[in-house]
């Protein structure tokens, strides 16, 4: 048993005091885990665009002060009452969604939309008592999506923590907590391209490149990357992309361009932008009779998807996905094993690394569009 078990821990955390302002490294108090909770020592975390989006507070309810962060790897420090699946010392990935294993979704083989632990970006407190586990001088600091990994210690619901192989390097596999698993799972678990098939991926950010990686693992014969930034094609080649289309280079809808390139359309498409026009293009570029389009990006709340009903009657399929249809506790350990077995290449996603004291540099990289993922080392 750890010497800190049952006690408040004082540690460093990067606190966002207000929207769009640099994070401040503060000493925070982290309360012990309550029933069905675990307290984690975070060793590595990374910055995802979702952190930036809510830090900027554009288009959603702002909640500050807050500790962001949701892609991370760490070790269990202590567990709360009723927790039996985890013990101190276990290597884990905290995940922004969860798996209670008891609701109708968790019991279904077809869904990962846990009723209890599905992502809630507005909630800044723990489920059990509606209180925060973070504070500074008695003032509560809000949580973010149940993880808050920009802190040396954090408290999560046990259902949002995946136990993984202790031999897996946490500075690599931490990115499976969100974007990489989301994109790869969208391809492998939902689009399910067959060996030798053609796949179009819309948006070549981290999630889109992960979708390309999924198509590479599935041994697709052609992977067509679609993006408004032509500079992304060079990096995309490392993820299996064989051809690149910039919609701005054509005077016709990009779905028509892709249909001409592929003799009627691709077998599968994956949309990773959140732009509703890209979503429509992704659906309309798949082949009739068997084409499947998968939507990953989160659209604007007022967006409307419009397409002619004949596209459905001509046997095209449109699907959506959340976190790549992975159940965090059940499935993520096996995704880690894909990396350990060299089936999945993670290192090429990791383009920058900074110390915890330099965390604002990670935001600068993201805002400038530099790189794919920046790893933040918590021990420095």
Short mmCIF file of C-alpha atoms in Angstrom, two decimals:
data_model
loop_
_atom_site.label_atom_id
_atom_site.label_comp_id
_atom_site.label_asym_id
_atom_site.label_seq_id
_atom_site.Cartn_x
_atom_site.Cartn_y
_atom_site.Cartn_z
CA UNK A 1 0.00 0.00 0.00
CA UNK A 2 1.30 3.44 -0.93
CA UNK A 3 2.21 5.87 1.84
CA UNK A 4 -0.18 8.35 0.22
CA UNK A 5 -3.20 6.04 0.23
CA UNK A 6 -6.22 7.73 1.78
CA UNK A 7 -4.43 11.06 2.02
CA UNK A 8 -4.62 14.30 0.10
CA UNK A 9 -1.74 14.60 -2.38
CA UNK A 10 -0.18 17.92 -3.21
CA UNK A 11 1.27 18.03 -6.71
CA UNK A 12 1.77 20.19 -9.77
CA UNK A 13 -0.99 20.70 -12.31
CA UNK A 14 -1.39 22.93 -15.35
CA UNK A 15 -4.48 25.00 -14.57
CA UNK A 16 -6.52 26.87 -17.18
CA UNK A 17 -7.85 29.88 -15.26
CA UNK A 18 -9.69 31.42 -18.18
CA UNK A 19 -10.41 30.79 -21.84
CA UNK A 20 -7.53 31.10 -24.26
CA UNK A 21 -4.96 32.19 -21.66
CA UNK A 22 -1.73 30.21 -21.10
CA UNK A 23 -1.97 27.40 -18.58
CA UNK A 24 -0.36 28.07 -15.20
CA UNK A 25 1.61 25.42 -13.31
CA UNK A 26 0.12 25.45 -9.82
CA UNK A 27 0.34 23.33 -6.70
CA UNK A 28 -3.02 21.62 -6.31
CA UNK A 29 -4.50 19.29 -3.75
CA UNK A 30 -5.85 16.01 -5.08
CA UNK A 31 -8.30 14.27 -2.76
CA UNK A 32 -8.31 10.48 -2.30
CA UNK A 33 -10.53 8.40 -4.59
CA UNK A 34 -14.07 7.71 -3.40
CA UNK A 35 -16.20 4.64 -4.17
CA UNK A 36 -15.66 3.33 -7.71
CA UNK A 37 -12.79 5.76 -8.29
CA UNK A 38 -9.04 5.44 -8.74
CA UNK A 39 -6.26 7.94 -8.26
CA UNK A 40 -3.55 7.83 -10.91
CA UNK A 41 0.00 9.09 -11.13
CA UNK A 42 0.28 10.47 -14.66
CA UNK A 43 3.67 9.87 -16.27
CA UNK A 44 3.02 11.03 -19.83
CA UNK A 45 0.21 12.98 -21.43
CA UNK A 46 -0.33 14.52 -24.85
CA UNK A 47 -2.34 17.36 -26.31
CA UNK A 48 -5.41 16.67 -28.43
CA UNK A 49 -7.35 19.22 -30.49
CA UNK A 50 -10.34 18.66 -28.20
CA UNK A 51 -8.36 20.10 -25.29
CA UNK A 52 -7.59 23.18 -27.36
CA UNK A 53 -11.20 23.55 -28.50
CA UNK A 54 -12.56 23.63 -24.96
CA UNK A 55 -9.65 25.72 -23.69
CA UNK A 56 -10.54 28.32 -26.32
CA UNK A 57 -14.21 28.02 -25.23
CA UNK A 58 -15.49 28.59 -28.74
CA UNK A 59 -19.09 27.60 -29.23
CA UNK A 60 -19.66 25.84 -25.91
CA UNK A 61 -20.34 26.56 -22.27
CA UNK A 62 -17.08 27.75 -20.66
CA UNK A 63 -16.13 26.15 -17.34
CA UNK A 64 -13.10 27.53 -15.52
CA UNK A 65 -10.78 27.12 -13.67
CA UNK A 66 -10.17 23.70 -15.13
CA UNK A 67 -7.51 21.04 -15.60
CA UNK A 68 -7.57 19.78 -19.17
CA UNK A 69 -5.92 16.70 -20.68
CA UNK A 70 -7.36 13.34 -21.71
CA UNK A 71 -4.67 11.40 -23.60
CA UNK A 72 -2.31 9.91 -21.05
CA UNK A 73 -0.56 6.96 -19.51
CA UNK A 74 0.07 6.39 -15.84
CA UNK A 75 0.14 4.11 -12.83
CA UNK A 76 -2.58 3.45 -10.26
CA UNK A 77 -1.63 5.11 -6.96
CA UNK A 78 -4.67 4.06 -4.91
CA UNK A 79 -8.22 2.79 -5.36
CA UNK A 80 -11.52 3.68 -3.77
CA UNK A 81 -14.12 1.48 -2.13
CA UNK A 82 -15.48 -1.31 -4.31
CA UNK A 83 -12.70 -1.21 -6.90
CA UNK A 84 -11.49 -4.76 -7.55
CA UNK A 85 -10.28 -4.71 -11.17
CA UNK A 86 -7.37 -2.38 -10.47
CA UNK A 87 -4.71 -2.21 -7.80
CA UNK A 88 -1.84 0.16 -6.96
CA UNK A 89 1.01 -0.24 -9.44
CA UNK A 90 -1.12 -1.23 -12.43
CA UNK A 91 -0.22 0.49 -15.69
CA UNK A 92 -3.25 2.18 -17.20
CA UNK A 93 -4.65 4.53 -19.81
CA UNK A 94 -7.40 6.90 -18.61
CA UNK A 95 -10.06 7.38 -21.30
CA UNK A 96 -12.50 10.27 -21.85
CA UNK A 97 -15.42 7.87 -22.18
CA UNK A 98 -16.06 4.73 -20.15
CA UNK A 99 -17.43 1.25 -19.78
CA UNK A 100 -19.51 0.55 -16.67
CA UNK A 101 -20.12 -3.03 -17.91
CA UNK A 102 -23.66 -2.93 -16.52
CA UNK A 103 -25.79 -0.71 -18.80
CA UNK A 104 -27.59 -1.90 -21.93
CA UNK A 105 -24.87 -0.40 -24.17
CA UNK A 106 -22.02 -2.05 -22.31
CA UNK A 107 -23.80 -5.40 -22.45
CA UNK A 108 -24.33 -5.03 -26.21
CA UNK A 109 -21.65 -6.32 -28.56
CA UNK A 110 -22.59 -3.57 -31.00
CA UNK A 111 -22.23 -0.43 -28.89
CA UNK A 112 -19.64 1.37 -26.78
CA UNK A 113 -21.93 4.25 -25.75
CA UNK A 114 -21.93 3.62 -22.01
CA UNK A 115 -24.98 5.27 -20.42
CA UNK A 116 -23.16 6.10 -17.19
CA UNK A 117 -19.76 7.19 -18.48
CA UNK A 118 -20.34 8.51 -21.97
CA UNK A 119 -18.35 11.70 -22.55
CA UNK A 120 -19.79 14.80 -20.88
CA UNK A 121 -17.83 17.95 -21.67
CA UNK A 122 -19.95 20.17 -19.42
CA UNK A 123 -19.49 18.17 -16.23
CA UNK A 124 -16.54 19.32 -14.18
CA UNK A 125 -17.09 17.14 -11.11
CA UNK A 126 -17.12 13.46 -10.13
CA UNK A 127 -20.25 11.39 -10.59
CA UNK A 128 -20.44 9.90 -7.09
CA UNK A 129 -20.90 13.12 -5.12
CA UNK A 130 -20.91 16.00 -7.58
CA UNK A 131 -17.66 17.33 -6.13
CA UNK A 132 -14.23 18.02 -7.61
CA UNK A 133 -11.19 16.10 -6.38
CA UNK A 134 -8.95 19.07 -7.24
CA UNK A 135 -8.61 22.23 -5.16
CA UNK A 136 -6.29 25.15 -4.50
CA UNK A 137 -6.55 26.74 -1.05
CA UNK A 138 -9.98 25.20 -0.65
CA UNK A 139 -11.28 26.47 -4.00
CA UNK A 140 -12.40 23.68 -6.34
CA UNK A 141 -10.74 23.27 -9.74
CA UNK A 142 -12.96 21.60 -12.31
CA UNK A 143 -12.30 18.28 -14.03
CA UNK A 144 -12.38 17.72 -17.81
CA UNK A 145 -14.11 14.71 -19.42
CA UNK A 146 -13.42 12.61 -16.34
CA UNK A 147 -9.66 12.49 -16.85
CA UNK A 148 -7.82 15.83 -16.30
CA UNK A 149 -4.41 14.46 -17.15
CA UNK A 150 -2.56 17.79 -17.10
CA UNK A 151 -1.85 17.02 -13.46
CA UNK A 152 0.79 14.82 -11.83
CA UNK A 153 -2.07 13.02 -10.06
CA UNK A 154 -5.70 12.76 -11.10
CA UNK A 155 -8.84 10.90 -10.03
CA UNK A 156 -11.01 8.96 -12.51
CA UNK A 157 -14.02 6.69 -12.37
CA UNK A 158 -12.79 3.09 -12.53
CA UNK A 159 -14.89 2.52 -15.64
CA UNK A 160 -12.82 5.07 -17.54
CA UNK A 161 -9.46 3.43 -16.87
CA UNK A 162 -8.03 0.68 -19.09
CA UNK A 163 -5.46 -1.67 -17.54
CA UNK A 164 -2.69 -2.43 -20.03
CA UNK A 165 0.47 -4.48 -20.45
CA UNK A 166 3.05 -3.09 -17.97
CA UNK A 167 5.76 -3.63 -20.60
CA UNK A 168 4.15 -1.16 -23.00
CA UNK A 169 5.98 2.20 -23.14
CA UNK A 170 3.56 4.74 -21.71
CA UNK A 171 5.18 7.58 -23.66
CA UNK A 172 4.01 5.86 -26.86
CA UNK A 173 0.72 4.13 -26.06
CA UNK A 174 -0.71 7.12 -24.17
CA UNK A 175 -1.99 8.50 -27.50
CA UNK A 176 -4.39 5.53 -27.74
CA UNK A 177 -6.53 7.23 -25.09
CA UNK A 178 -8.29 9.28 -27.77
CA UNK A 179 -7.43 10.33 -31.31
CA UNK A 180 -5.36 7.46 -32.63
CA UNK A 181 -7.78 4.78 -31.40
CA UNK A 182 -10.71 6.85 -32.71
CA UNK A 183 -9.40 7.07 -36.27
CA UNK A 184 -7.97 3.57 -36.48
CA UNK A 185 -11.10 2.02 -34.99
CA UNK A 186 -13.33 3.93 -37.41
CA UNK A 187 -11.58 2.11 -40.23
CA UNK A 188 -10.97 -1.32 -38.72
CA UNK A 189 -14.12 -1.69 -36.61
CA UNK A 190 -16.73 0.24 -38.59
CA UNK A 191 -15.69 0.72 -42.23
CA UNK A 192 -14.04 -2.73 -42.26
CA UNK A 193 -12.28 -2.51 -45.63
CA UNK A 194 -11.33 -5.80 -47.22
CA UNK A 195 -7.81 -6.60 -48.35
CA UNK A 196 -7.17 -4.93 -51.69
CA UNK A 197 -10.02 -2.44 -51.36
CA UNK A 198 -9.97 1.32 -51.97
CA UNK A 199 -10.37 3.79 -49.10
CA UNK A 200 -10.74 7.59 -49.05
CA UNK A 201 -9.96 9.49 -45.86
CA UNK A 202 -11.19 13.07 -45.49
CA UNK A 203 -8.99 15.21 -43.23
CA UNK A 204 -5.35 14.32 -42.57
CA UNK A 205 -4.97 15.51 -39.01
CA UNK A 206 -4.10 13.05 -36.24
CA UNK A 207 -7.46 11.23 -36.38
CA UNK A 208 -7.45 11.08 -40.18
CA UNK A 209 -3.90 9.74 -40.27
CA UNK A 210 -4.95 7.11 -37.75
CA UNK A 211 -7.81 6.17 -40.08
CA UNK A 212 -5.22 5.83 -42.85
CA UNK A 213 -3.12 3.66 -40.55
CA UNK A 214 -6.17 1.45 -40.07
CA UNK A 215 -6.56 1.15 -43.84
CA UNK A 216 -2.86 0.28 -44.12
CA UNK A 217 -3.24 -2.44 -41.48
CA UNK A 218 -6.28 -3.76 -43.38
CA UNK A 219 -4.10 -3.96 -46.51
CA UNK A 220 -6.15 -1.61 -48.66
CA UNK A 221 -4.70 -1.32 -52.17
CA UNK A 222 -5.36 2.41 -52.54
CA UNK A 223 -5.68 4.98 -49.77
CA UNK A 224 -6.74 8.40 -51.03
CA UNK A 225 -6.15 11.31 -48.67
CA UNK A 226 -8.38 14.36 -49.01
CA UNK A 227 -7.37 17.66 -47.41
CA UNK A 228 -7.29 21.39 -48.17
CA UNK A 229 -3.65 21.51 -47.04
CA UNK A 230 -1.47 19.96 -49.74
CA UNK A 231 1.54 20.03 -47.43
CA UNK A 232 -0.01 17.18 -45.46
CA UNK A 233 0.43 14.70 -48.29
CA UNK A 234 4.15 14.18 -47.64
CA UNK A 235 3.60 13.08 -44.02
CA UNK A 236 0.50 11.09 -45.01
CA UNK A 237 2.60 8.78 -47.18
CA UNK A 238 4.08 7.36 -43.99
CA UNK A 239 0.59 6.20 -43.03
CA UNK A 240 -0.11 4.36 -46.26
CA UNK A 241 -1.68 7.15 -48.31
CA UNK A 242 -1.08 6.42 -51.99
CA UNK A 243 -2.84 9.39 -53.60
CA UNK A 244 -3.84 12.89 -52.53
CA UNK A 245 -6.72 15.13 -53.54
CA UNK A 246 -7.07 18.79 -52.63
CA UNK A 247 -10.68 19.85 -53.34
CA UNK A 248 -9.45 23.38 -54.12
CA UNK A 249 -7.53 22.05 -57.13
CA UNK A 250 -10.72 21.00 -58.94
CA UNK A 251 -13.70 22.78 -60.45
CA UNK A 252 -16.11 19.97 -59.63
CA UNK A 253 -17.24 18.42 -56.32
CA UNK A 254 -14.51 16.26 -54.80
CA UNK A 255 -16.83 13.25 -54.69
CA UNK A 256 -17.03 13.38 -58.48
CA UNK A 257 -13.25 13.60 -58.71
CA UNK A 258 -12.85 10.51 -56.52
CA UNK A 259 -15.54 8.60 -58.43
CA UNK A 260 -13.65 9.24 -61.68
CA UNK A 261 -10.35 8.16 -60.08
CA UNK A 262 -11.83 4.88 -58.86
CA UNK A 263 -14.20 3.79 -61.61
CA UNK A 264 -17.39 4.67 -59.78
CA UNK A 265 -16.30 5.33 -56.21
CA UNK A 266 -14.22 3.96 -53.37
CA UNK A 267 -15.20 0.88 -51.39
CA UNK A 268 -14.93 2.73 -48.07
CA UNK A 269 -14.54 6.31 -46.89
CA UNK A 270 -13.82 7.79 -43.47
CA UNK A 271 -14.56 11.44 -42.67
CA UNK A 272 -12.41 13.04 -39.96
CA UNK A 273 -13.03 16.79 -40.26
CA UNK A 274 -16.35 17.64 -38.64
CA UNK A 275 -17.22 19.71 -41.71
CA UNK A 276 -20.68 18.77 -42.97
CA UNK A 277 -19.71 19.35 -46.61
CA UNK A 278 -16.86 16.86 -46.19
CA UNK A 279 -19.32 14.44 -44.61
CA UNK A 280 -21.61 14.68 -47.63
CA UNK A 281 -18.67 14.25 -50.01
CA UNK A 282 -17.44 11.23 -48.06
CA UNK A 283 -20.84 9.57 -48.41
CA UNK A 284 -21.37 10.44 -52.04
CA UNK A 285 -17.89 9.25 -53.12
CA UNK A 286 -18.44 5.60 -52.15
CA UNK A 287 -19.40 3.05 -54.77
CA UNK A 288 -23.04 2.10 -55.19
CA UNK A 289 -23.97 -1.45 -54.31
CA UNK A 290 -21.48 -1.87 -51.46
CA UNK A 291 -19.83 1.41 -50.51
CA UNK A 292 -19.67 2.34 -46.81
CA UNK A 293 -18.95 5.82 -45.45
CA UNK A 294 -18.09 6.39 -41.80
CA UNK A 295 -18.44 9.77 -40.07
CA UNK A 296 -15.98 10.51 -37.27
CA UNK A 297 -15.80 14.30 -37.03
CA UNK A 298 -18.14 16.24 -34.75
CA UNK A 299 -20.16 18.79 -36.77
CA UNK A 300 -21.32 22.26 -35.79
CA UNK A 301 -24.54 22.06 -33.74
CA UNK A 302 -26.52 23.77 -36.53
CA UNK A 303 -25.10 21.67 -39.38
CA UNK A 304 -27.55 19.81 -41.65
CA UNK A 305 -26.60 16.75 -43.67
CA UNK A 306 -28.28 16.74 -47.09
CA UNK A 307 -28.05 14.09 -49.79
CA UNK A 308 -30.47 12.59 -52.28
CA UNK A 309 -32.35 9.53 -50.94
CA UNK A 310 -31.38 7.61 -54.09
CA UNK A 311 -27.86 7.43 -52.69
CA UNK A 312 -29.24 5.13 -50.01
CA UNK A 313 -31.55 3.24 -52.36
CA UNK A 314 -28.52 2.55 -54.54
CA UNK A 315 -27.13 0.57 -51.59
CA UNK A 316 -24.63 2.97 -50.17
CA UNK A 317 -24.29 2.80 -46.37
CA UNK A 318 -23.70 5.70 -43.99
CA UNK A 319 -22.42 5.01 -40.47
CA UNK A 320 -21.23 7.01 -37.51
CA UNK A 321 -18.76 6.07 -34.81
CA UNK A 322 -17.66 7.16 -31.37
CA UNK A 323 -14.12 6.41 -30.16
CA UNK A 324 -13.71 3.98 -33.04
CA UNK A 325 -16.36 1.70 -31.50
CA UNK A 326 -13.81 0.56 -28.91
CA UNK A 327 -15.01 -0.33 -25.42
CA UNK A 328 -12.25 1.22 -23.28
CA UNK A 329 -11.70 -1.46 -20.65
CA UNK A 330 -12.44 -4.44 -22.88
CA UNK A 331 -10.77 -3.44 -26.15
CA UNK A 332 -7.96 -0.94 -25.55
CA UNK A 333 -5.61 -3.49 -23.93
CA UNK A 334 -5.67 -5.46 -27.20
CA UNK A 335 -4.97 -2.29 -29.22
CA UNK A 336 -1.88 -1.78 -27.05
CA UNK A 337 -0.88 -5.34 -27.93
CA UNK A 338 -1.12 -4.45 -31.63
CA UNK A 339 1.60 -1.90 -30.98
CA UNK A 340 3.65 -4.35 -28.93
CA UNK A 341 3.38 -6.89 -31.77
CA UNK A 342 4.49 -4.26 -34.31
CA UNK A 343 1.18 -4.42 -36.20
CA UNK A 344 0.45 -0.79 -35.28
CA UNK A 345 3.08 1.90 -35.75
CA UNK A 346 2.69 4.66 -33.14
CA UNK A 347 6.09 6.32 -33.19
CA UNK A 348 5.36 8.17 -36.44
CA UNK A 349 2.44 9.97 -34.76
CA UNK A 350 4.75 11.44 -32.10
CA UNK A 351 6.35 14.54 -33.60
CA UNK A 352 7.19 16.68 -30.56
CA UNK A 353 8.08 16.23 -26.90
CA UNK A 354 8.18 18.84 -24.13
CA UNK A 355 8.54 18.88 -20.36
CA UNK A 356 5.52 19.55 -18.16
CA UNK A 357 6.89 23.03 -17.41
CA UNK A 358 6.78 23.73 -21.16
CA UNK A 359 3.19 22.56 -21.68
CA UNK A 360 2.17 25.82 -23.33
CA UNK A 361 4.62 25.01 -26.13
CA UNK A 362 2.41 22.03 -26.97
CA UNK A 363 -0.50 24.44 -27.44
CA UNK A 364 1.67 26.62 -29.67
CA UNK A 365 2.54 23.64 -31.86
CA UNK A 366 -1.11 22.67 -32.15
CA UNK A 367 -2.31 26.20 -32.96
CA UNK A 368 0.37 26.55 -35.65
CA UNK A 369 -0.59 23.20 -37.14
CA UNK A 370 2.87 21.81 -36.52
CA UNK A 371 3.24 18.06 -36.13
CA UNK A 372 0.71 15.45 -35.13
CA UNK A 373 1.07 14.73 -31.42
CA UNK A 374 3.20 16.37 -28.74
CA UNK A 375 4.12 14.20 -25.75
CA UNK A 376 4.36 15.97 -22.39
CA UNK A 377 6.71 14.39 -19.85
CA UNK A 378 5.28 14.86 -16.38
CA UNK A 379 8.51 14.19 -14.47
CA UNK A 380 10.28 17.34 -15.65
#
